[in-house]
Short mmCIF file of C-alpha atoms in Angstrom, two decimals:
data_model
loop_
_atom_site.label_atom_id
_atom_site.label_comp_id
_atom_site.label_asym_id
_atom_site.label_seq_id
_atom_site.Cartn_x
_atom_site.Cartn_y
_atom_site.Cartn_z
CA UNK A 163 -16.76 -44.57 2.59
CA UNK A 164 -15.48 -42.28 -0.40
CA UNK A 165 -13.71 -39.04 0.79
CA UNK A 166 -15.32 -35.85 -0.33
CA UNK A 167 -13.56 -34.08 -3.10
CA UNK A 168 -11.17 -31.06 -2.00
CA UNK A 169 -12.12 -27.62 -3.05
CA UNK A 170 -10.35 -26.77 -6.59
CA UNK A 171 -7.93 -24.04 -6.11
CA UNK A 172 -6.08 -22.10 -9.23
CA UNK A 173 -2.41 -20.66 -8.00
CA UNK A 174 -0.89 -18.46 -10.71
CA UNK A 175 0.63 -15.72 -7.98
CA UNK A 176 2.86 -13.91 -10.49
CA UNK A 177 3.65 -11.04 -10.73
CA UNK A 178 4.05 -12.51 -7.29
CA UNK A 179 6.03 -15.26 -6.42
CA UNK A 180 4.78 -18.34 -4.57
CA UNK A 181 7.99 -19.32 -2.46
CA UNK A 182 8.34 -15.59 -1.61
CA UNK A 183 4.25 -15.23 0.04
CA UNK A 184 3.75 -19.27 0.90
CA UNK A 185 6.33 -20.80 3.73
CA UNK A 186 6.85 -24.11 3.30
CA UNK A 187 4.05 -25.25 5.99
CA UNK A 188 1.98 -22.77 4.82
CA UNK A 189 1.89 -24.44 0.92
CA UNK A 190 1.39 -27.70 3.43
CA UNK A 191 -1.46 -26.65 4.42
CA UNK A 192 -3.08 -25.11 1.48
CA UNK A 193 -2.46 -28.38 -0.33
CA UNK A 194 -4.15 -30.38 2.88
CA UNK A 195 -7.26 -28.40 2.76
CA UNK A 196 -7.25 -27.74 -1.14
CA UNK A 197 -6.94 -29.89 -4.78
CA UNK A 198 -4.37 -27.57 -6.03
CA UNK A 199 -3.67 -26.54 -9.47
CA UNK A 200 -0.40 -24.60 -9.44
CA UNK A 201 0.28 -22.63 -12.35
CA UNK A 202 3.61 -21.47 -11.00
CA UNK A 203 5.19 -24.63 -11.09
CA UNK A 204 3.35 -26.44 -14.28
CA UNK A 205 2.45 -23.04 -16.50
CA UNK A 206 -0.32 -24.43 -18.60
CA UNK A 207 -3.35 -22.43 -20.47
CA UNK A 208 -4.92 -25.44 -21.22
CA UNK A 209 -4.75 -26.51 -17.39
CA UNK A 210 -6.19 -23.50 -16.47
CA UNK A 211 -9.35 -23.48 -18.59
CA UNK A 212 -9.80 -27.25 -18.29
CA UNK A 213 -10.11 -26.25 -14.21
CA UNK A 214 -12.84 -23.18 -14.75
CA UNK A 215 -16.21 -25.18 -14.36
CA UNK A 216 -15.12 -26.91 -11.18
CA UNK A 217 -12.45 -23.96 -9.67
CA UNK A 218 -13.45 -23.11 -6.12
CA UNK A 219 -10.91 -20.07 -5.80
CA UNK A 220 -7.96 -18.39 -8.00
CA UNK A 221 -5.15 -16.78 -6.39
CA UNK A 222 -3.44 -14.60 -8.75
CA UNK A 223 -3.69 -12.27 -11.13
CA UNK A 224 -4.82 -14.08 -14.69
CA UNK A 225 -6.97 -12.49 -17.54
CA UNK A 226 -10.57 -12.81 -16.14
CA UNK A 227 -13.12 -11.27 -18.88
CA UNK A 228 -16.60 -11.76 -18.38
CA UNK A 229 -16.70 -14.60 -20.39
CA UNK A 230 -14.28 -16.82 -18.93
CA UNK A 231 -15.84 -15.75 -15.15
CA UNK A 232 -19.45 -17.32 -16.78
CA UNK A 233 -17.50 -20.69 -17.11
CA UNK A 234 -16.35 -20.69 -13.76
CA UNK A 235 -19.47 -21.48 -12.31
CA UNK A 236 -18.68 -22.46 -9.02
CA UNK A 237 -16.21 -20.08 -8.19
CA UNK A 238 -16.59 -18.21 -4.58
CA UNK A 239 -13.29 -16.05 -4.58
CA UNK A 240 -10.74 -14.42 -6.35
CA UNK A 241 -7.95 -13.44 -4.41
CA UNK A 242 -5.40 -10.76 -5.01
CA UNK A 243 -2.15 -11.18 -3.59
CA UNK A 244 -0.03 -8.67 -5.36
CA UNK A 245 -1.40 -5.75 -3.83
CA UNK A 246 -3.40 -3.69 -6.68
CA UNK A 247 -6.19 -4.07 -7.89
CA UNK A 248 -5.50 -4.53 -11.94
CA UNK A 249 -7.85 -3.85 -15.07
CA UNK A 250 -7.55 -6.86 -16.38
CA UNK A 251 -10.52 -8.73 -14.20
CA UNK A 252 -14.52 -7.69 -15.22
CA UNK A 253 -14.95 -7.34 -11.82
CA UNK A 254 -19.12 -5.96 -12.42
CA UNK A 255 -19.77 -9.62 -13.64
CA UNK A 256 -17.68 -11.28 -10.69
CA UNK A 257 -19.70 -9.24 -8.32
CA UNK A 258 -23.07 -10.58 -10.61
CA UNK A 259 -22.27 -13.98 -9.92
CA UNK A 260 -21.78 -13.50 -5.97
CA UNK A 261 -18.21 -14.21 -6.77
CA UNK A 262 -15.53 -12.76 -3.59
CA UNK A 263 -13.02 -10.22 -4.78
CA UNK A 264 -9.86 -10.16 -2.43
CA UNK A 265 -6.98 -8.54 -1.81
CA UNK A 266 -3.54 -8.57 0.14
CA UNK A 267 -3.49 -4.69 0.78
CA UNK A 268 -3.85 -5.32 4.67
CA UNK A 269 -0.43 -7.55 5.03
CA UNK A 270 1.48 -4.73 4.45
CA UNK A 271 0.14 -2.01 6.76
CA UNK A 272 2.34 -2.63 9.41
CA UNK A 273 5.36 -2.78 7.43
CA UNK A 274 4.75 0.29 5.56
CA UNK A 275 3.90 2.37 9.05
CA UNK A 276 6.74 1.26 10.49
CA UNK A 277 8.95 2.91 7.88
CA UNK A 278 6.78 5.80 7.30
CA UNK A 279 7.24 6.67 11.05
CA UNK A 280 11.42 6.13 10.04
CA UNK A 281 10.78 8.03 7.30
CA UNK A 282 9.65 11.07 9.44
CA UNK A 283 11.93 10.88 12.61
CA UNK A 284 14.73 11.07 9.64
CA UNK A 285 12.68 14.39 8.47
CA UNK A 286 12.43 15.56 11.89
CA UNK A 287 16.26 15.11 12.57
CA UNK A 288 18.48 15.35 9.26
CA UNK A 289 19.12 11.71 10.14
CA UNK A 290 20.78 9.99 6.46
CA UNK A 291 21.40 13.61 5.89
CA UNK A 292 24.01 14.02 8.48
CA UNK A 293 25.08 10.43 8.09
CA UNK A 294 26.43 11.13 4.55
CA UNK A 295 28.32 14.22 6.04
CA UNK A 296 29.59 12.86 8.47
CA UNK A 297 31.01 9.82 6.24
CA UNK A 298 32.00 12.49 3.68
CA UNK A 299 34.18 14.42 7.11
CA UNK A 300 31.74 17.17 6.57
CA UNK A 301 29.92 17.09 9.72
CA UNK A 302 28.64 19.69 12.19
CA UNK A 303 28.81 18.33 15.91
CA UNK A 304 26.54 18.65 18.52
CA UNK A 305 24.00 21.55 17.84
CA UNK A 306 26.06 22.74 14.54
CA UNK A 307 23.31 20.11 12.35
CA UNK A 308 20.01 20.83 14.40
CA UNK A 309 19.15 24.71 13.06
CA UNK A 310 16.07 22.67 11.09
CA UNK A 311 15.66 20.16 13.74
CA UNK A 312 11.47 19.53 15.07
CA UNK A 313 10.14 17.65 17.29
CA UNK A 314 7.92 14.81 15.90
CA UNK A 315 6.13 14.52 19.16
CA UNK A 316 3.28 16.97 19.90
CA UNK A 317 3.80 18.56 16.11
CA UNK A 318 0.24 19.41 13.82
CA UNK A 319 -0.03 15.92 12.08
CA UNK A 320 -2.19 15.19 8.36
CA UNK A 321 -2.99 12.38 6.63
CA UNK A 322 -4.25 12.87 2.90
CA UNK A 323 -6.33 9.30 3.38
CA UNK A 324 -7.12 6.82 6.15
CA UNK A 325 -7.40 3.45 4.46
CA UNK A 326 -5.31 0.51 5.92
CA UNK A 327 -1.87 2.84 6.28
CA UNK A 328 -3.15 5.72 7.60
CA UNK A 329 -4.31 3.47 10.57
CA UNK A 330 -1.80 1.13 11.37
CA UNK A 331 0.49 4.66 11.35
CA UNK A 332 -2.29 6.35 13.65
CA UNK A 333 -1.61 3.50 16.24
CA UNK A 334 1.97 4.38 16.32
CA UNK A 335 1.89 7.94 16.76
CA UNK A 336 -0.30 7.69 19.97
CA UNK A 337 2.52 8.08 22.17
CA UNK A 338 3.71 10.81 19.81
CA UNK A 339 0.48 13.07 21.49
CA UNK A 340 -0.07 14.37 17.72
CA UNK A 341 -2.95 16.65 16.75
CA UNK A 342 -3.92 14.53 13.60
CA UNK A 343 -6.12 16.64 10.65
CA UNK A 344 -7.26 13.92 8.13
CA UNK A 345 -8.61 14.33 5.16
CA UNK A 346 -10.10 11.20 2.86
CA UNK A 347 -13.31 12.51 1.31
CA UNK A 348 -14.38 8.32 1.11
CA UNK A 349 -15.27 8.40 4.86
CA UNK A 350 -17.92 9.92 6.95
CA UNK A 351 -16.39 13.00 9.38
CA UNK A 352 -18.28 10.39 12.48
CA UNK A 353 -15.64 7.54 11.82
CA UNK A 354 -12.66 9.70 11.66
CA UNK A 355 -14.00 11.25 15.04
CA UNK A 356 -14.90 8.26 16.66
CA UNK A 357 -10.78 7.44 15.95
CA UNK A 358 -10.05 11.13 17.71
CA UNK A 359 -9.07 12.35 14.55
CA UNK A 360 -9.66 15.94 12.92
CA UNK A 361 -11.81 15.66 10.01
CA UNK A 362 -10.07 18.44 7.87
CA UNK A 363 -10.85 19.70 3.95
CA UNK A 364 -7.42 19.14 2.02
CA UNK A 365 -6.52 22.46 2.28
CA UNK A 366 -7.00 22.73 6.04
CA UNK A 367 -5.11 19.29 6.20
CA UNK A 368 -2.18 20.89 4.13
CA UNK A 369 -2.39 24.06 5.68
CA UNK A 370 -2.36 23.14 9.43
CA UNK A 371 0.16 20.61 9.56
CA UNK A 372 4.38 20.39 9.83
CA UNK A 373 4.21 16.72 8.97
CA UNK A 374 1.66 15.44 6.21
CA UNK A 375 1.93 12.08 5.19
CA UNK A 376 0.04 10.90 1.33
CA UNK A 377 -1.63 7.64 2.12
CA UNK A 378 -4.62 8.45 -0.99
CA UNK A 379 -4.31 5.43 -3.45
CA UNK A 380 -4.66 6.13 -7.24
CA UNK A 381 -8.39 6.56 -8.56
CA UNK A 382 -9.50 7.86 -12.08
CA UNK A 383 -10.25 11.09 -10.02
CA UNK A 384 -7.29 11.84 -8.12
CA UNK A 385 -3.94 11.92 -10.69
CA UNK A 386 -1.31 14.72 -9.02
CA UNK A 387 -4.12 16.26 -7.11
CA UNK A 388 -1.17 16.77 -4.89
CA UNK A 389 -0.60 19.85 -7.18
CA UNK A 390 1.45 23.42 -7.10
CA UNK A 391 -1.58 24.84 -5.21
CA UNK A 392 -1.72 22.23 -3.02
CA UNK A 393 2.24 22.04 -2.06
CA UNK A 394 2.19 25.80 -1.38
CA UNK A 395 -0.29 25.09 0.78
CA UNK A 396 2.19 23.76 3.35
CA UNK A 397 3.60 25.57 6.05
CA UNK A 398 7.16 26.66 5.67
CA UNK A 399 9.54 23.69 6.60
CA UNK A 400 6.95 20.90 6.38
CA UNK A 401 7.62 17.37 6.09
CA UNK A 402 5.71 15.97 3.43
CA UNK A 403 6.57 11.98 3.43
CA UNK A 404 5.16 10.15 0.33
CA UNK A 405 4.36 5.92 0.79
CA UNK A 406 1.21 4.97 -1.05
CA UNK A 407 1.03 6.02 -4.56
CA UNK A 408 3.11 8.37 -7.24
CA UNK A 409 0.34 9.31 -9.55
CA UNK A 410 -1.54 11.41 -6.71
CA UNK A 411 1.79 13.71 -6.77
CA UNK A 412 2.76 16.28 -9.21
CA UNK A 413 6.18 15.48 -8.80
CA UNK A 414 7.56 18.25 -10.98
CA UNK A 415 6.15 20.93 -8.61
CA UNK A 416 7.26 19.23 -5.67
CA UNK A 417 10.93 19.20 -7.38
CA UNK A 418 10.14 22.45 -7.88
CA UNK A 419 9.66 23.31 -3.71
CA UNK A 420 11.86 21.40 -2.68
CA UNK A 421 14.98 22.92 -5.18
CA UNK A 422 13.35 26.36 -3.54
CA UNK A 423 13.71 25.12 0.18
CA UNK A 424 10.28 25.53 0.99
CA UNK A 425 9.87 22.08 2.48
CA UNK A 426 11.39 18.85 2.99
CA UNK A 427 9.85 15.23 1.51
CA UNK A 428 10.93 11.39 2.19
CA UNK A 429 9.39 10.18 -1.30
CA UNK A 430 9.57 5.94 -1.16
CA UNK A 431 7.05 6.07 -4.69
CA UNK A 432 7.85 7.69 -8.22
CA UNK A 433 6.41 8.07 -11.04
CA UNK A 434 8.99 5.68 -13.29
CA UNK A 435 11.06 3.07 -11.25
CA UNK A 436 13.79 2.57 -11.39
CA UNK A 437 14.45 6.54 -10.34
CA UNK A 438 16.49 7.99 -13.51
CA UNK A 439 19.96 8.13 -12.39
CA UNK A 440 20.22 11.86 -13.41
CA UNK A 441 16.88 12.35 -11.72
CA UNK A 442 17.26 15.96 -10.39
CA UNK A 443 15.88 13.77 -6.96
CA UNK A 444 19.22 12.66 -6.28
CA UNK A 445 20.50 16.00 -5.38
CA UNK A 446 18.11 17.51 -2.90
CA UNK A 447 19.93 17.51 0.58
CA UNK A 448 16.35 18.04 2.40
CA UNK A 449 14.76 15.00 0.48
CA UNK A 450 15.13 11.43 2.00
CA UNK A 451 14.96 8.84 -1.22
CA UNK A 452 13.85 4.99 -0.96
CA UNK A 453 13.02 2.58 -3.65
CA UNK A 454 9.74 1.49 -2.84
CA UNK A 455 10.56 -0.57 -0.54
CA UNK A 456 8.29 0.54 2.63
CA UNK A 457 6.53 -2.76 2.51
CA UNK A 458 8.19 -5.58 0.82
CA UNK A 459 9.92 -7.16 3.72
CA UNK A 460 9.91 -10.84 3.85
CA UNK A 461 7.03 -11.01 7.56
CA UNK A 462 4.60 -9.14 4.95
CA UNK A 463 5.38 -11.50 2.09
CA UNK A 464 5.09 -14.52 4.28
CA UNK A 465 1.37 -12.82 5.99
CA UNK A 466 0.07 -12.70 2.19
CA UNK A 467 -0.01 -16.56 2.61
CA UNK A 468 -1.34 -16.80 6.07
CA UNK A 469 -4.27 -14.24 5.14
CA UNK A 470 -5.17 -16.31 1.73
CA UNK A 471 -5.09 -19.92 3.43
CA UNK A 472 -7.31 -18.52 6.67
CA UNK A 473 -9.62 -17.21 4.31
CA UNK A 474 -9.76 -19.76 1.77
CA UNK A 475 -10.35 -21.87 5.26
CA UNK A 476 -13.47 -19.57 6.34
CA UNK A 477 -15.42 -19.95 2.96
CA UNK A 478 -15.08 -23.52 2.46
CA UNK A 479 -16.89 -23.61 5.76
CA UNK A 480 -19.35 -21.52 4.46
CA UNK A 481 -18.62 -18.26 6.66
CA UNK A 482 -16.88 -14.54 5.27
CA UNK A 483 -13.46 -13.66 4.87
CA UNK A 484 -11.82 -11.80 7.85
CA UNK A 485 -8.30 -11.22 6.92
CA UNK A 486 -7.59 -10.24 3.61
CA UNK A 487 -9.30 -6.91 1.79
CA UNK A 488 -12.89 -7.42 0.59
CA UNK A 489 -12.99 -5.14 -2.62
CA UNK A 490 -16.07 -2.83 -2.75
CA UNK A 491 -17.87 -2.93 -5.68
CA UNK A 492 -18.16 1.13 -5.68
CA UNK A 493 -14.42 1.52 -5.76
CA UNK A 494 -12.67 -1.70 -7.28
CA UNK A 495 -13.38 -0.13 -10.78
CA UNK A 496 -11.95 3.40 -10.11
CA UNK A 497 -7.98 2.26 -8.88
CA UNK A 498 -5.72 3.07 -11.27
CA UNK A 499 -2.30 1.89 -9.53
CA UNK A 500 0.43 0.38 -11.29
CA UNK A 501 1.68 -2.99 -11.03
CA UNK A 502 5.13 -2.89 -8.41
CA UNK A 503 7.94 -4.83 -9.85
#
């Protein structure tokens, strides 16, 4: 009896890498369940359009205009596993033809909380900050460092969004016993409240809270709405810790407040990376620097793959994705985040 033919999957990952989001028995088992065409290992343009008309799913990230979607006529999913959502897909006419638009935003959650919450005990405590004194033999002992010392536990807490970060962090503050002010003017005040959480205006959000941590993502509506009048919002001494995206920050007037004293930031996103070596950054004392590197740790990478074969998994048995993002049709069309190198 003749086997039935494999769903036809496209891999072209990159920007992503395959061997860095697909262990070895993961690739196993997308190759078990799926006729795979990957364009990582045999780069072909003719291989790719050859594959359109019968193409079950594309992971990756290749031009998709609306013309080249129409040839793909059996196509249930494409599935991001980079992490933004880029321009370069028509994603009305995907949506017309009842096509699945994914994304690999949830695999990093955890890994990005987890350092936020670093990133804000170090705020709390002058932790690198008295690291580098102490390895320079300029240290203060015992309470000679803690004049600017806080408490993260019990302390006025606000998130500026509560998308996929903002609640993997929420379940790590609970034993924290935080007051938590959110503001993210895409949800409804009844789920934040239903999650215990303050729904706050951004100014009451800024205003009300010693730690604030950015989780908005980039829209064509947002760009450094984190602005002057916004930073001096902040109490004096705030923590303002920065993980999600640069272009909601008007970096200049944060420079600005923090060269003044007013408050202190852990920034892991800027507005050109690599940070400018003579970046005036460099040389604020109560400013903790990363290089975006919150959530690329290999266990993320690694869940990219997991998420894409489980779901690939789920719609060749005719049923909905449950692990990766689904992308909304209202908002898929209004990100404007930058591709992470």
């Amino acid at each position: 009896m003749p086997q039935t033919p494999k769903p036809l999957v496209i891999l072209q990952p990159a920007p992503q890498l395959r061997d860095r989001i697909f262990r070895e028995e993961t690739l196993a088992r997308l190759n078990e369940e799926f006729d795979v065409l990957d364009l990582e290992a045999t780069p072909s343009g003719g291989s790719f359009r050859a594959a359109l008309p019968d193409v079950f799913a594309i992971v990756g990230h290749p031009e998709l205009p609306a013309d080249t979607i129409k040839v793909a006529e059996n196509l249930k999913a494409i599935i991001n596993v980079e992490g933004n959502f880029f321009p370069n897909v028509d994603y009305a006419a995907a949506f017309r033809q009842g096509i699945r638009v994914l994304g690999c935003g949830p695999a990093y959650s955890q890994a990005v909380a987890e350092y936020t919450l670093g990133l804000a005990l170090d705020l709390a405590r002058g932790i690198s900050r008295e690291d580098r004194a102490m390895r320079e033999g300029t240290e203060r002992w015992v309470a000679g460092s803690n004049h600017d010392s806080v408490l993260l536990r019990k302390a006025n807490v606000g998130f500026v969004g509560y998308g996929n970060l903002g609640r993997a962090l929420h379940r790590l503050l609970k034993p924290f016993n935080n007051t938590i002010r959110v503001y993210d003017p895409w949800l409804p005040t009844s789920v934040l409240e239903d999650a215990d959480l303050i729904p706050g205006s951004l100014k009451e959000t800024l205003a009300q809270s010693q730690f604030v941590f950015v989780f908005a993502t980039a829209t064509a509506e947002n760009l450094h709405f984190v602005n002057a009048e916004a930073l001096d919002l902040l109490p004096p001494g705030a923590r303002l810790i920065l993980v999600s995206r640069a272009n909601v920050v008007d970096y200049d007037a944060l420079l600005e407040r923090l060269a003044q004293g007013k408050i202190f930031a852990a920034v892991d996103v800027w507005p050109t990376e690599p940070l400018p070596a003579d970046s005036p950054f460099r040389n604020q004392e109560n400013t903790v620097l990363s290089a975006h590197r919150a959530g690329g740790i290999p266990e993320a990478f690694y869940s990219i793959g997991d998420m894409v074969c489980d779901d690939l998994e789920l719609l060749k048995a005719g049923l909905p994705p449950s692990r990766l993002q689904i992308a909304a049709p209202e908002l898929v069309t209004r990100y404007r985040n930058k591709p992470v190198s």
